[in-house]
Each structure stands twice: as structure tokens, then as C-alpha cells.
Amino acid sequence: MNARTLLAAAVALAIIPLTSCQQTRTDDFAADPNFDSSAYEDFANVTPLPQRDSSISFYGPGSERLDKSMFGPVYFDYDSYAIKPTEGAKLEQMATRLRSNRKRLIIAGHTDASGTSEYNRALGERRAQAVRSTLLAMGVASNRMQTVSFGEDAPAQPGNASANRRAEFGAYD
């Protein structure tokens, strides 16, 4: 075999695997036996978020109106937004207290510094939403709660990852 034939054979062998590659279409997921569509169907029953109260913020202008000492933080496991059983008891006490008064609540989700800023901001929002959903299921009215995520941007204790994986609360009238 000469060099030209070897080169042609090498190019052909390199191209053959590429011709079998194709992009995954979104409708291919429906054919996947491991695809769980119920995760998406749940969004049809989500209670919409109320308009955010722009006169108040968790750290910025208006934060002096917040009572951040009324409720302690709820902590999360690494890379998780699931409410731990130990933290569920805190939320039950919080719901009982909120049902007996007219306070409104800002739920602020936080993360540790592992992951990208975008990922951490999204995880912080999922944590805040998980807390909101739990309180909603416990009888706290939807229009009394709003969420915000700070991701990794507002650590409780720099360098202490477990202390930073949390949701904090600010109550106001």
C-alpha cells in the first residue's frame, strides 16, 4: 500500500464514526424508559408567586423593616434542596407562628461556594422555593411569601460550607 491509500483509509475510518452521531431531539426523551414526565406535570399545579414587594429587600434598601431574628435558618445538605427531617420541625413551628399573625416573609436561599455562580444562584432559588412550598402545604398563604436567591454571594460564615447552605427569613408587616 502506498501512502496515498493509507491516508484515504485513515480518513475514511475517522469519518465513519462521525456519520453515526446525531443530535438528540427533545421528543426522544418520551421514548426513554427512564424519563419521568411527572416531574414536569407537577408544574401545572404550582401556585404562582405573588408580585414582589419592591419597597423591601433582604440586604438593600428597606431591609431595616425586616425582622431577621424571628426565625432561625433552615440548613440543607450539599448540592440539595430537599428539606431534611430535622429542618421540617423548624418549618412546622414557623408555619404555626405565621398562621397566628399577619407577618409577611422573604425567604432567602443561599449556597456554599462550590459550583458556578449561575448554578449556585439557581440552587439557592430552588432551596427558597422548597421552603416556600413546604410552608404553603402547612397552611401559610401564598401571598404572604416571596423568595430570593443570593447563591454564594452572602455567606453566613466564609469558609464554612455547611453553615452557608441555608435559607434565611425576614418577616415584616
Short mmCIF file of N, CA and C in Angstrom, two decimals:
data_model
loop_
_atom_site.label_atom_id
_atom_site.label_comp_id
_atom_site.label_asym_id
_atom_site.label_seq_id
_atom_site.Cartn_x
_atom_site.Cartn_y
_atom_site.Cartn_z
N MET A 1 0.84 -1.18 0.00
CA MET A 1 0.00 0.00 0.00
C MET A 1 0.88 1.24 0.00
N ASN A 2 0.46 2.18 -0.78
CA ASN A 2 1.24 3.41 -0.79
C ASN A 2 0.68 4.39 0.23
N ALA A 3 1.33 5.49 0.40
CA ALA A 3 0.97 6.48 1.40
C ALA A 3 -0.40 7.09 1.12
N ARG A 4 -0.70 7.27 -0.18
CA ARG A 4 -1.98 7.86 -0.56
C ARG A 4 -3.14 6.94 -0.15
N THR A 5 -3.01 5.65 -0.34
CA THR A 5 -4.04 4.69 0.02
C THR A 5 -4.21 4.63 1.54
N LEU A 6 -3.10 4.65 2.26
CA LEU A 6 -3.16 4.65 3.73
C LEU A 6 -3.86 5.90 4.25
N LEU A 7 -3.55 7.04 3.65
CA LEU A 7 -4.17 8.28 4.08
C LEU A 7 -5.68 8.25 3.81
N ALA A 8 -6.08 7.76 2.65
CA ALA A 8 -7.50 7.66 2.32
C ALA A 8 -8.22 6.71 3.28
N ALA A 9 -7.59 5.60 3.62
CA ALA A 9 -8.19 4.65 4.56
C ALA A 9 -8.32 5.26 5.95
N ALA A 10 -7.32 6.00 6.38
CA ALA A 10 -7.36 6.63 7.70
C ALA A 10 -8.47 7.67 7.77
N VAL A 11 -8.62 8.47 6.72
CA VAL A 11 -9.67 9.48 6.69
C VAL A 11 -11.04 8.81 6.69
N ALA A 12 -11.20 7.75 5.91
CA ALA A 12 -12.48 7.03 5.86
C ALA A 12 -12.83 6.45 7.23
N LEU A 13 -11.85 5.87 7.91
CA LEU A 13 -12.09 5.30 9.24
C LEU A 13 -12.43 6.39 10.26
N ALA A 14 -11.87 7.57 10.08
CA ALA A 14 -12.16 8.67 11.00
C ALA A 14 -13.56 9.23 10.77
N ILE A 15 -14.03 9.20 9.53
CA ILE A 15 -15.33 9.78 9.19
C ILE A 15 -16.48 8.85 9.55
N ILE A 16 -16.29 7.56 9.45
CA ILE A 16 -17.37 6.60 9.69
C ILE A 16 -18.02 6.78 11.06
N PRO A 17 -17.26 6.90 12.16
CA PRO A 17 -17.93 7.09 13.46
C PRO A 17 -18.71 8.40 13.53
N LEU A 18 -18.23 9.44 12.84
CA LEU A 18 -18.92 10.72 12.89
C LEU A 18 -20.26 10.68 12.18
N THR A 19 -20.39 9.85 11.17
CA THR A 19 -21.66 9.80 10.44
C THR A 19 -22.76 9.15 11.28
N SER A 20 -22.40 8.39 12.28
CA SER A 20 -23.42 7.76 13.12
C SER A 20 -23.86 8.67 14.26
N CYS A 21 -23.15 9.78 14.47
CA CYS A 21 -23.52 10.72 15.53
C CYS A 21 -24.66 11.60 15.04
N GLN A 22 -25.61 11.83 15.89
CA GLN A 22 -26.68 12.76 15.56
C GLN A 22 -27.12 13.45 16.84
N GLN A 23 -27.72 14.60 16.68
CA GLN A 23 -28.18 15.33 17.84
C GLN A 23 -29.42 14.66 18.43
N THR A 24 -29.53 14.74 19.76
CA THR A 24 -30.71 14.20 20.43
C THR A 24 -31.85 15.19 20.28
N ARG A 25 -32.96 14.73 19.81
CA ARG A 25 -34.13 15.58 19.68
C ARG A 25 -34.90 15.54 20.99
N THR A 26 -35.61 16.62 21.28
CA THR A 26 -36.33 16.67 22.55
C THR A 26 -37.42 15.61 22.64
N ASP A 27 -38.01 15.21 21.50
CA ASP A 27 -39.05 14.19 21.58
C ASP A 27 -38.49 12.80 21.80
N ASP A 28 -37.15 12.65 21.72
CA ASP A 28 -36.54 11.36 22.02
C ASP A 28 -36.67 11.00 23.50
N PHE A 29 -36.86 12.01 24.36
CA PHE A 29 -36.98 11.73 25.78
C PHE A 29 -38.24 10.93 26.09
N ALA A 30 -39.28 11.15 25.31
CA ALA A 30 -40.53 10.41 25.55
C ALA A 30 -40.34 8.92 25.32
N ALA A 31 -39.40 8.56 24.45
CA ALA A 31 -39.15 7.15 24.18
C ALA A 31 -38.21 6.52 25.21
N ASP A 32 -37.58 7.34 26.04
CA ASP A 32 -36.64 6.85 27.04
C ASP A 32 -37.43 6.21 28.19
N PRO A 33 -37.20 4.92 28.48
CA PRO A 33 -37.97 4.26 29.55
C PRO A 33 -37.67 4.84 30.93
N ASN A 34 -36.56 5.56 31.09
CA ASN A 34 -36.21 6.14 32.39
C ASN A 34 -36.72 7.57 32.55
N PHE A 35 -37.34 8.13 31.53
CA PHE A 35 -37.83 9.50 31.58
C PHE A 35 -39.07 9.58 32.45
N ASP A 36 -39.05 10.49 33.41
CA ASP A 36 -40.18 10.66 34.33
C ASP A 36 -40.88 11.97 34.01
N SER A 37 -41.97 11.89 33.30
CA SER A 37 -42.68 13.09 32.89
C SER A 37 -43.46 13.72 34.05
N SER A 38 -43.67 13.00 35.13
CA SER A 38 -44.44 13.55 36.25
C SER A 38 -43.75 14.76 36.86
N ALA A 39 -42.43 14.82 36.75
CA ALA A 39 -41.70 15.98 37.28
C ALA A 39 -42.13 17.25 36.56
N TYR A 40 -42.49 17.15 35.29
CA TYR A 40 -42.92 18.31 34.53
C TYR A 40 -44.41 18.56 34.68
N GLU A 41 -45.18 17.52 34.88
CA GLU A 41 -46.62 17.68 35.05
C GLU A 41 -46.95 18.42 36.34
N ASP A 42 -46.08 18.31 37.35
CA ASP A 42 -46.32 18.98 38.62
C ASP A 42 -46.38 20.49 38.47
N PHE A 43 -45.71 21.05 37.45
CA PHE A 43 -45.69 22.49 37.29
C PHE A 43 -47.07 23.05 36.97
N ALA A 44 -47.98 22.24 36.50
CA ALA A 44 -49.33 22.70 36.20
C ALA A 44 -50.08 23.06 37.47
N ASN A 45 -49.68 22.50 38.61
CA ASN A 45 -50.38 22.73 39.87
C ASN A 45 -49.64 23.67 40.82
N VAL A 46 -48.61 24.33 40.33
CA VAL A 46 -47.82 25.22 41.18
C VAL A 46 -48.59 26.50 41.43
N THR A 47 -48.59 26.96 42.67
CA THR A 47 -49.22 28.23 43.00
C THR A 47 -48.31 29.34 42.50
N PRO A 48 -48.84 30.28 41.73
CA PRO A 48 -47.98 31.33 41.20
C PRO A 48 -47.43 32.22 42.30
N LEU A 49 -46.26 32.76 42.05
CA LEU A 49 -45.65 33.67 43.01
C LEU A 49 -46.38 35.00 43.01
N PRO A 50 -46.51 35.62 44.17
CA PRO A 50 -47.11 36.94 44.20
C PRO A 50 -46.12 37.96 43.65
N GLN A 51 -46.62 39.13 43.33
CA GLN A 51 -45.73 40.20 42.93
C GLN A 51 -44.76 40.48 44.06
N ARG A 52 -43.51 40.72 43.72
CA ARG A 52 -42.54 41.04 44.75
C ARG A 52 -42.80 42.44 45.29
N ASP A 53 -42.65 42.60 46.58
CA ASP A 53 -42.79 43.89 47.22
C ASP A 53 -41.50 44.65 46.98
N SER A 54 -41.51 45.61 46.08
CA SER A 54 -40.28 46.31 45.72
C SER A 54 -39.85 47.34 46.76
N SER A 55 -40.67 47.57 47.78
CA SER A 55 -40.30 48.54 48.81
C SER A 55 -39.39 47.94 49.87
N ILE A 56 -39.11 46.65 49.76
CA ILE A 56 -38.32 45.98 50.77
C ILE A 56 -37.37 45.00 50.10
N SER A 57 -36.19 44.85 50.67
CA SER A 57 -35.25 43.86 50.16
C SER A 57 -34.53 43.22 51.34
N PHE A 58 -33.89 42.10 51.08
CA PHE A 58 -33.28 41.35 52.17
C PHE A 58 -32.03 42.04 52.72
N TYR A 59 -31.20 42.58 51.85
CA TYR A 59 -29.96 43.23 52.28
C TYR A 59 -29.91 44.71 51.92
N GLY A 60 -30.68 45.15 50.94
CA GLY A 60 -30.58 46.51 50.44
C GLY A 60 -31.56 47.46 51.11
N PRO A 61 -31.97 48.49 50.35
CA PRO A 61 -32.92 49.47 50.89
C PRO A 61 -34.21 48.80 51.35
N GLY A 62 -34.66 49.16 52.51
CA GLY A 62 -35.87 48.58 53.09
C GLY A 62 -35.59 47.41 54.00
N SER A 63 -34.35 46.92 54.04
CA SER A 63 -34.04 45.75 54.87
C SER A 63 -34.16 46.05 56.36
N GLU A 64 -34.12 47.33 56.72
CA GLU A 64 -34.27 47.68 58.14
C GLU A 64 -35.68 47.35 58.64
N ARG A 65 -36.63 47.17 57.75
CA ARG A 65 -38.00 46.80 58.12
C ARG A 65 -38.14 45.31 58.42
N LEU A 66 -37.12 44.52 58.08
CA LEU A 66 -37.20 43.07 58.27
C LEU A 66 -36.81 42.66 59.67
N ASP A 67 -37.55 41.73 60.23
CA ASP A 67 -37.16 41.08 61.48
C ASP A 67 -36.51 39.75 61.08
N LYS A 68 -35.18 39.74 61.07
CA LYS A 68 -34.45 38.54 60.67
C LYS A 68 -34.19 37.61 61.85
N SER A 69 -34.56 38.05 63.04
CA SER A 69 -34.34 37.21 64.22
C SER A 69 -35.58 36.40 64.61
N MET A 70 -36.68 36.63 63.93
CA MET A 70 -37.93 35.94 64.28
C MET A 70 -37.83 34.43 64.03
N PHE A 71 -37.12 34.04 62.98
CA PHE A 71 -36.95 32.63 62.63
C PHE A 71 -35.49 32.34 62.34
N GLY A 72 -35.01 31.21 62.82
CA GLY A 72 -33.64 30.79 62.53
C GLY A 72 -33.54 30.19 61.14
N PRO A 73 -32.32 30.02 60.65
CA PRO A 73 -32.13 29.46 59.31
C PRO A 73 -32.50 27.99 59.23
N VAL A 74 -32.81 27.55 58.03
CA VAL A 74 -33.03 26.14 57.71
C VAL A 74 -31.83 25.71 56.89
N TYR A 75 -31.21 24.58 57.25
CA TYR A 75 -29.98 24.13 56.58
C TYR A 75 -30.25 22.99 55.62
N PHE A 76 -29.39 22.90 54.61
CA PHE A 76 -29.53 21.90 53.55
C PHE A 76 -28.24 21.09 53.42
N ASP A 77 -28.38 19.89 52.89
CA ASP A 77 -27.22 19.07 52.57
C ASP A 77 -26.54 19.62 51.32
N TYR A 78 -25.33 19.16 51.10
CA TYR A 78 -24.54 19.57 49.93
C TYR A 78 -25.31 19.29 48.64
N ASP A 79 -25.38 20.29 47.78
CA ASP A 79 -25.97 20.17 46.44
C ASP A 79 -27.41 19.65 46.49
N SER A 80 -28.16 20.06 47.49
CA SER A 80 -29.53 19.56 47.67
C SER A 80 -30.46 20.70 48.04
N TYR A 81 -31.70 20.56 47.64
CA TYR A 81 -32.73 21.49 48.10
C TYR A 81 -33.87 20.75 48.80
N ALA A 82 -33.61 19.49 49.15
CA ALA A 82 -34.60 18.70 49.89
C ALA A 82 -34.61 19.15 51.35
N ILE A 83 -35.80 19.28 51.90
CA ILE A 83 -35.95 19.66 53.31
C ILE A 83 -35.62 18.43 54.16
N LYS A 84 -34.62 18.58 55.02
CA LYS A 84 -34.24 17.47 55.90
C LYS A 84 -35.28 17.33 57.01
N PRO A 85 -35.49 16.11 57.51
CA PRO A 85 -36.47 15.90 58.59
C PRO A 85 -36.21 16.80 59.80
N THR A 86 -34.95 16.99 60.15
CA THR A 86 -34.64 17.85 61.30
C THR A 86 -35.04 19.29 61.05
N GLU A 87 -35.01 19.72 59.80
CA GLU A 87 -35.37 21.10 59.47
C GLU A 87 -36.88 21.25 59.29
N GLY A 88 -37.55 20.16 58.98
CA GLY A 88 -39.01 20.19 58.83
C GLY A 88 -39.71 20.62 60.11
N ALA A 89 -39.16 20.21 61.25
CA ALA A 89 -39.74 20.62 62.54
C ALA A 89 -39.66 22.13 62.71
N LYS A 90 -38.56 22.73 62.27
CA LYS A 90 -38.43 24.19 62.34
C LYS A 90 -39.50 24.86 61.48
N LEU A 91 -39.72 24.30 60.30
CA LEU A 91 -40.71 24.88 59.40
C LEU A 91 -42.13 24.73 59.95
N GLU A 92 -42.40 23.64 60.64
CA GLU A 92 -43.72 23.45 61.26
C GLU A 92 -43.95 24.52 62.33
N GLN A 93 -42.94 24.79 63.16
CA GLN A 93 -43.07 25.85 64.17
C GLN A 93 -43.25 27.21 63.50
N MET A 94 -42.52 27.43 62.42
CA MET A 94 -42.62 28.69 61.70
C MET A 94 -44.03 28.86 61.12
N ALA A 95 -44.56 27.80 60.52
CA ALA A 95 -45.90 27.86 59.93
C ALA A 95 -46.95 28.15 61.00
N THR A 96 -46.83 27.50 62.15
CA THR A 96 -47.77 27.74 63.25
C THR A 96 -47.74 29.20 63.66
N ARG A 97 -46.56 29.74 63.78
CA ARG A 97 -46.42 31.14 64.19
C ARG A 97 -46.95 32.08 63.11
N LEU A 98 -46.66 31.79 61.84
CA LEU A 98 -47.13 32.65 60.76
C LEU A 98 -48.64 32.60 60.59
N ARG A 99 -49.25 31.45 60.85
CA ARG A 99 -50.70 31.35 60.74
C ARG A 99 -51.41 32.17 61.81
N SER A 100 -50.71 32.46 62.90
CA SER A 100 -51.34 33.19 64.01
C SER A 100 -51.08 34.70 63.96
N ASN A 101 -50.41 35.18 62.93
CA ASN A 101 -50.20 36.62 62.80
C ASN A 101 -50.31 37.03 61.33
N ARG A 102 -50.09 38.30 61.06
CA ARG A 102 -50.24 38.81 59.70
C ARG A 102 -48.90 39.11 59.03
N LYS A 103 -47.82 38.65 59.60
CA LYS A 103 -46.49 38.93 59.04
C LYS A 103 -46.36 38.34 57.64
N ARG A 104 -45.57 39.04 56.83
CA ARG A 104 -45.18 38.53 55.52
C ARG A 104 -43.73 38.08 55.63
N LEU A 105 -43.28 37.29 54.66
CA LEU A 105 -41.98 36.64 54.78
C LEU A 105 -41.20 36.71 53.47
N ILE A 106 -39.93 37.08 53.59
CA ILE A 106 -38.99 36.92 52.49
C ILE A 106 -38.14 35.71 52.83
N ILE A 107 -38.07 34.76 51.90
CA ILE A 107 -37.26 33.55 52.07
C ILE A 107 -36.05 33.70 51.17
N ALA A 108 -34.86 33.74 51.76
CA ALA A 108 -33.63 33.94 51.01
C ALA A 108 -32.83 32.65 50.95
N GLY A 109 -32.61 32.13 49.75
CA GLY A 109 -31.84 30.91 49.56
C GLY A 109 -30.36 31.21 49.36
N HIS A 110 -29.52 30.39 49.99
CA HIS A 110 -28.06 30.57 49.92
C HIS A 110 -27.39 29.23 49.64
N THR A 111 -26.15 29.31 49.16
CA THR A 111 -25.34 28.11 48.90
C THR A 111 -23.93 28.33 49.41
N ASP A 112 -23.15 27.25 49.39
CA ASP A 112 -21.72 27.40 49.63
C ASP A 112 -21.07 27.82 48.32
N ALA A 113 -19.75 27.92 48.30
CA ALA A 113 -19.04 28.45 47.13
C ALA A 113 -18.70 27.41 46.08
N SER A 114 -19.05 26.14 46.28
CA SER A 114 -18.74 25.15 45.26
C SER A 114 -19.75 25.28 44.13
N GLY A 115 -19.28 25.20 42.90
CA GLY A 115 -20.14 25.37 41.74
C GLY A 115 -20.01 26.76 41.15
N THR A 116 -20.58 26.93 39.96
CA THR A 116 -20.52 28.23 39.29
C THR A 116 -21.52 29.19 39.94
N SER A 117 -21.33 30.46 39.70
CA SER A 117 -22.26 31.46 40.24
C SER A 117 -23.68 31.21 39.76
N GLU A 118 -23.81 30.87 38.47
CA GLU A 118 -25.14 30.63 37.90
C GLU A 118 -25.80 29.41 38.56
N TYR A 119 -25.03 28.35 38.72
CA TYR A 119 -25.57 27.14 39.35
C TYR A 119 -25.98 27.44 40.78
N ASN A 120 -25.13 28.15 41.51
CA ASN A 120 -25.43 28.45 42.91
C ASN A 120 -26.64 29.36 43.05
N ARG A 121 -26.80 30.30 42.13
CA ARG A 121 -27.97 31.18 42.18
C ARG A 121 -29.24 30.35 41.97
N ALA A 122 -29.18 29.42 41.02
CA ALA A 122 -30.35 28.55 40.75
C ALA A 122 -30.62 27.61 41.93
N LEU A 123 -29.58 27.05 42.53
CA LEU A 123 -29.76 26.16 43.68
C LEU A 123 -30.33 26.94 44.87
N GLY A 124 -29.85 28.15 45.08
CA GLY A 124 -30.40 28.99 46.14
C GLY A 124 -31.88 29.26 45.94
N GLU A 125 -32.27 29.48 44.68
CA GLU A 125 -33.69 29.71 44.38
C GLU A 125 -34.51 28.44 44.62
N ARG A 126 -33.95 27.29 44.24
CA ARG A 126 -34.67 26.03 44.49
C ARG A 126 -34.83 25.78 45.99
N ARG A 127 -33.83 26.14 46.77
CA ARG A 127 -33.94 25.99 48.23
C ARG A 127 -35.03 26.90 48.78
N ALA A 128 -35.04 28.15 48.34
CA ALA A 128 -36.07 29.08 48.81
C ALA A 128 -37.46 28.60 48.38
N GLN A 129 -37.58 28.09 47.16
CA GLN A 129 -38.86 27.58 46.68
C GLN A 129 -39.30 26.33 47.44
N ALA A 130 -38.34 25.47 47.80
CA ALA A 130 -38.67 24.27 48.57
C ALA A 130 -39.24 24.65 49.94
N VAL A 131 -38.65 25.64 50.56
CA VAL A 131 -39.16 26.13 51.85
C VAL A 131 -40.54 26.74 51.66
N ARG A 132 -40.69 27.57 50.64
CA ARG A 132 -41.98 28.20 50.36
C ARG A 132 -43.07 27.15 50.13
N SER A 133 -42.76 26.14 49.33
CA SER A 133 -43.73 25.08 49.04
C SER A 133 -44.12 24.32 50.30
N THR A 134 -43.15 24.08 51.17
CA THR A 134 -43.42 23.38 52.42
C THR A 134 -44.32 24.22 53.32
N LEU A 135 -44.01 25.50 53.44
CA LEU A 135 -44.85 26.39 54.26
C LEU A 135 -46.25 26.53 53.66
N LEU A 136 -46.33 26.56 52.36
CA LEU A 136 -47.63 26.63 51.69
C LEU A 136 -48.46 25.39 52.02
N ALA A 137 -47.83 24.22 51.99
CA ALA A 137 -48.52 22.97 52.33
C ALA A 137 -48.93 22.94 53.80
N MET A 138 -48.25 23.72 54.63
CA MET A 138 -48.56 23.78 56.06
C MET A 138 -49.57 24.87 56.38
N GLY A 139 -50.12 25.51 55.35
CA GLY A 139 -51.20 26.47 55.57
C GLY A 139 -50.83 27.93 55.56
N VAL A 140 -49.60 28.28 55.22
CA VAL A 140 -49.23 29.70 55.12
C VAL A 140 -49.67 30.19 53.74
N ALA A 141 -50.36 31.31 53.70
CA ALA A 141 -50.90 31.83 52.44
C ALA A 141 -49.79 32.22 51.47
N SER A 142 -50.01 31.90 50.22
CA SER A 142 -49.03 32.16 49.16
C SER A 142 -48.68 33.64 49.05
N ASN A 143 -49.66 34.52 49.20
CA ASN A 143 -49.41 35.95 49.02
C ASN A 143 -48.64 36.58 50.17
N ARG A 144 -48.29 35.79 51.16
CA ARG A 144 -47.51 36.31 52.29
C ARG A 144 -46.04 35.94 52.18
N MET A 145 -45.65 35.24 51.12
CA MET A 145 -44.26 34.78 51.00
C MET A 145 -43.69 35.18 49.64
N GLN A 146 -42.45 35.60 49.65
CA GLN A 146 -41.71 35.80 48.41
C GLN A 146 -40.31 35.23 48.59
N THR A 147 -39.69 34.87 47.48
CA THR A 147 -38.37 34.24 47.55
C THR A 147 -37.34 35.07 46.81
N VAL A 148 -36.10 34.87 47.22
CA VAL A 148 -34.96 35.48 46.55
C VAL A 148 -33.77 34.54 46.74
N SER A 149 -32.85 34.56 45.79
CA SER A 149 -31.65 33.74 45.91
C SER A 149 -30.42 34.62 45.88
N PHE A 150 -29.50 34.35 46.78
CA PHE A 150 -28.21 35.03 46.78
C PHE A 150 -27.09 34.10 46.38
N GLY A 151 -27.41 32.83 46.13
CA GLY A 151 -26.37 31.88 45.75
C GLY A 151 -25.27 31.87 46.79
N GLU A 152 -24.04 32.05 46.32
CA GLU A 152 -22.87 32.06 47.20
C GLU A 152 -22.48 33.46 47.64
N ASP A 153 -23.24 34.49 47.23
CA ASP A 153 -22.82 35.88 47.39
C ASP A 153 -22.95 36.45 48.80
N ALA A 154 -23.65 35.80 49.70
CA ALA A 154 -23.85 36.33 51.05
C ALA A 154 -23.60 35.22 52.07
N PRO A 155 -22.34 34.80 52.23
CA PRO A 155 -22.07 33.70 53.16
C PRO A 155 -22.33 34.10 54.61
N ALA A 156 -22.88 33.17 55.38
CA ALA A 156 -23.07 33.38 56.82
C ALA A 156 -21.72 33.34 57.52
N GLN A 157 -20.89 32.39 57.09
CA GLN A 157 -19.55 32.21 57.65
C GLN A 157 -18.60 31.86 56.51
N PRO A 158 -17.82 32.81 56.02
CA PRO A 158 -16.89 32.50 54.94
C PRO A 158 -16.00 31.31 55.32
N GLY A 159 -15.88 30.37 54.41
CA GLY A 159 -15.04 29.20 54.66
C GLY A 159 -15.76 28.05 55.34
N ASN A 160 -16.98 28.26 55.82
CA ASN A 160 -17.74 27.20 56.48
C ASN A 160 -18.89 26.80 55.56
N ALA A 161 -18.63 25.82 54.70
CA ALA A 161 -19.59 25.46 53.66
C ALA A 161 -20.94 25.05 54.23
N SER A 162 -20.95 24.23 55.27
CA SER A 162 -22.23 23.73 55.79
C SER A 162 -23.09 24.85 56.38
N ALA A 163 -22.47 25.87 56.96
CA ALA A 163 -23.23 26.99 57.52
C ALA A 163 -23.83 27.87 56.43
N ASN A 164 -23.27 27.80 55.23
CA ASN A 164 -23.73 28.65 54.13
C ASN A 164 -24.82 28.01 53.29
N ARG A 165 -25.05 26.73 53.45
CA ARG A 165 -26.11 26.03 52.70
C ARG A 165 -27.41 26.17 53.49
N ARG A 166 -28.13 27.26 53.23
CA ARG A 166 -29.24 27.59 54.12
C ARG A 166 -30.31 28.42 53.41
N ALA A 167 -31.43 28.55 54.10
CA ALA A 167 -32.46 29.53 53.76
C ALA A 167 -32.62 30.39 55.00
N GLU A 168 -32.67 31.69 54.79
CA GLU A 168 -32.87 32.64 55.88
C GLU A 168 -34.22 33.32 55.68
N PHE A 169 -34.68 33.96 56.74
CA PHE A 169 -36.02 34.52 56.72
C PHE A 169 -36.02 35.94 57.24
N GLY A 170 -36.81 36.76 56.60
CA GLY A 170 -37.05 38.12 57.06
C GLY A 170 -38.55 38.34 57.12
N ALA A 171 -39.08 38.62 58.31
CA ALA A 171 -40.52 38.84 58.49
C ALA A 171 -40.78 40.33 58.54
N TYR A 172 -41.92 40.74 57.99
CA TYR A 172 -42.27 42.15 58.01
C TYR A 172 -43.79 42.31 57.94
N ASP A 173 -44.25 43.52 58.32
CA ASP A 173 -45.69 43.82 58.27
C ASP A 173 -46.06 44.40 56.93
#
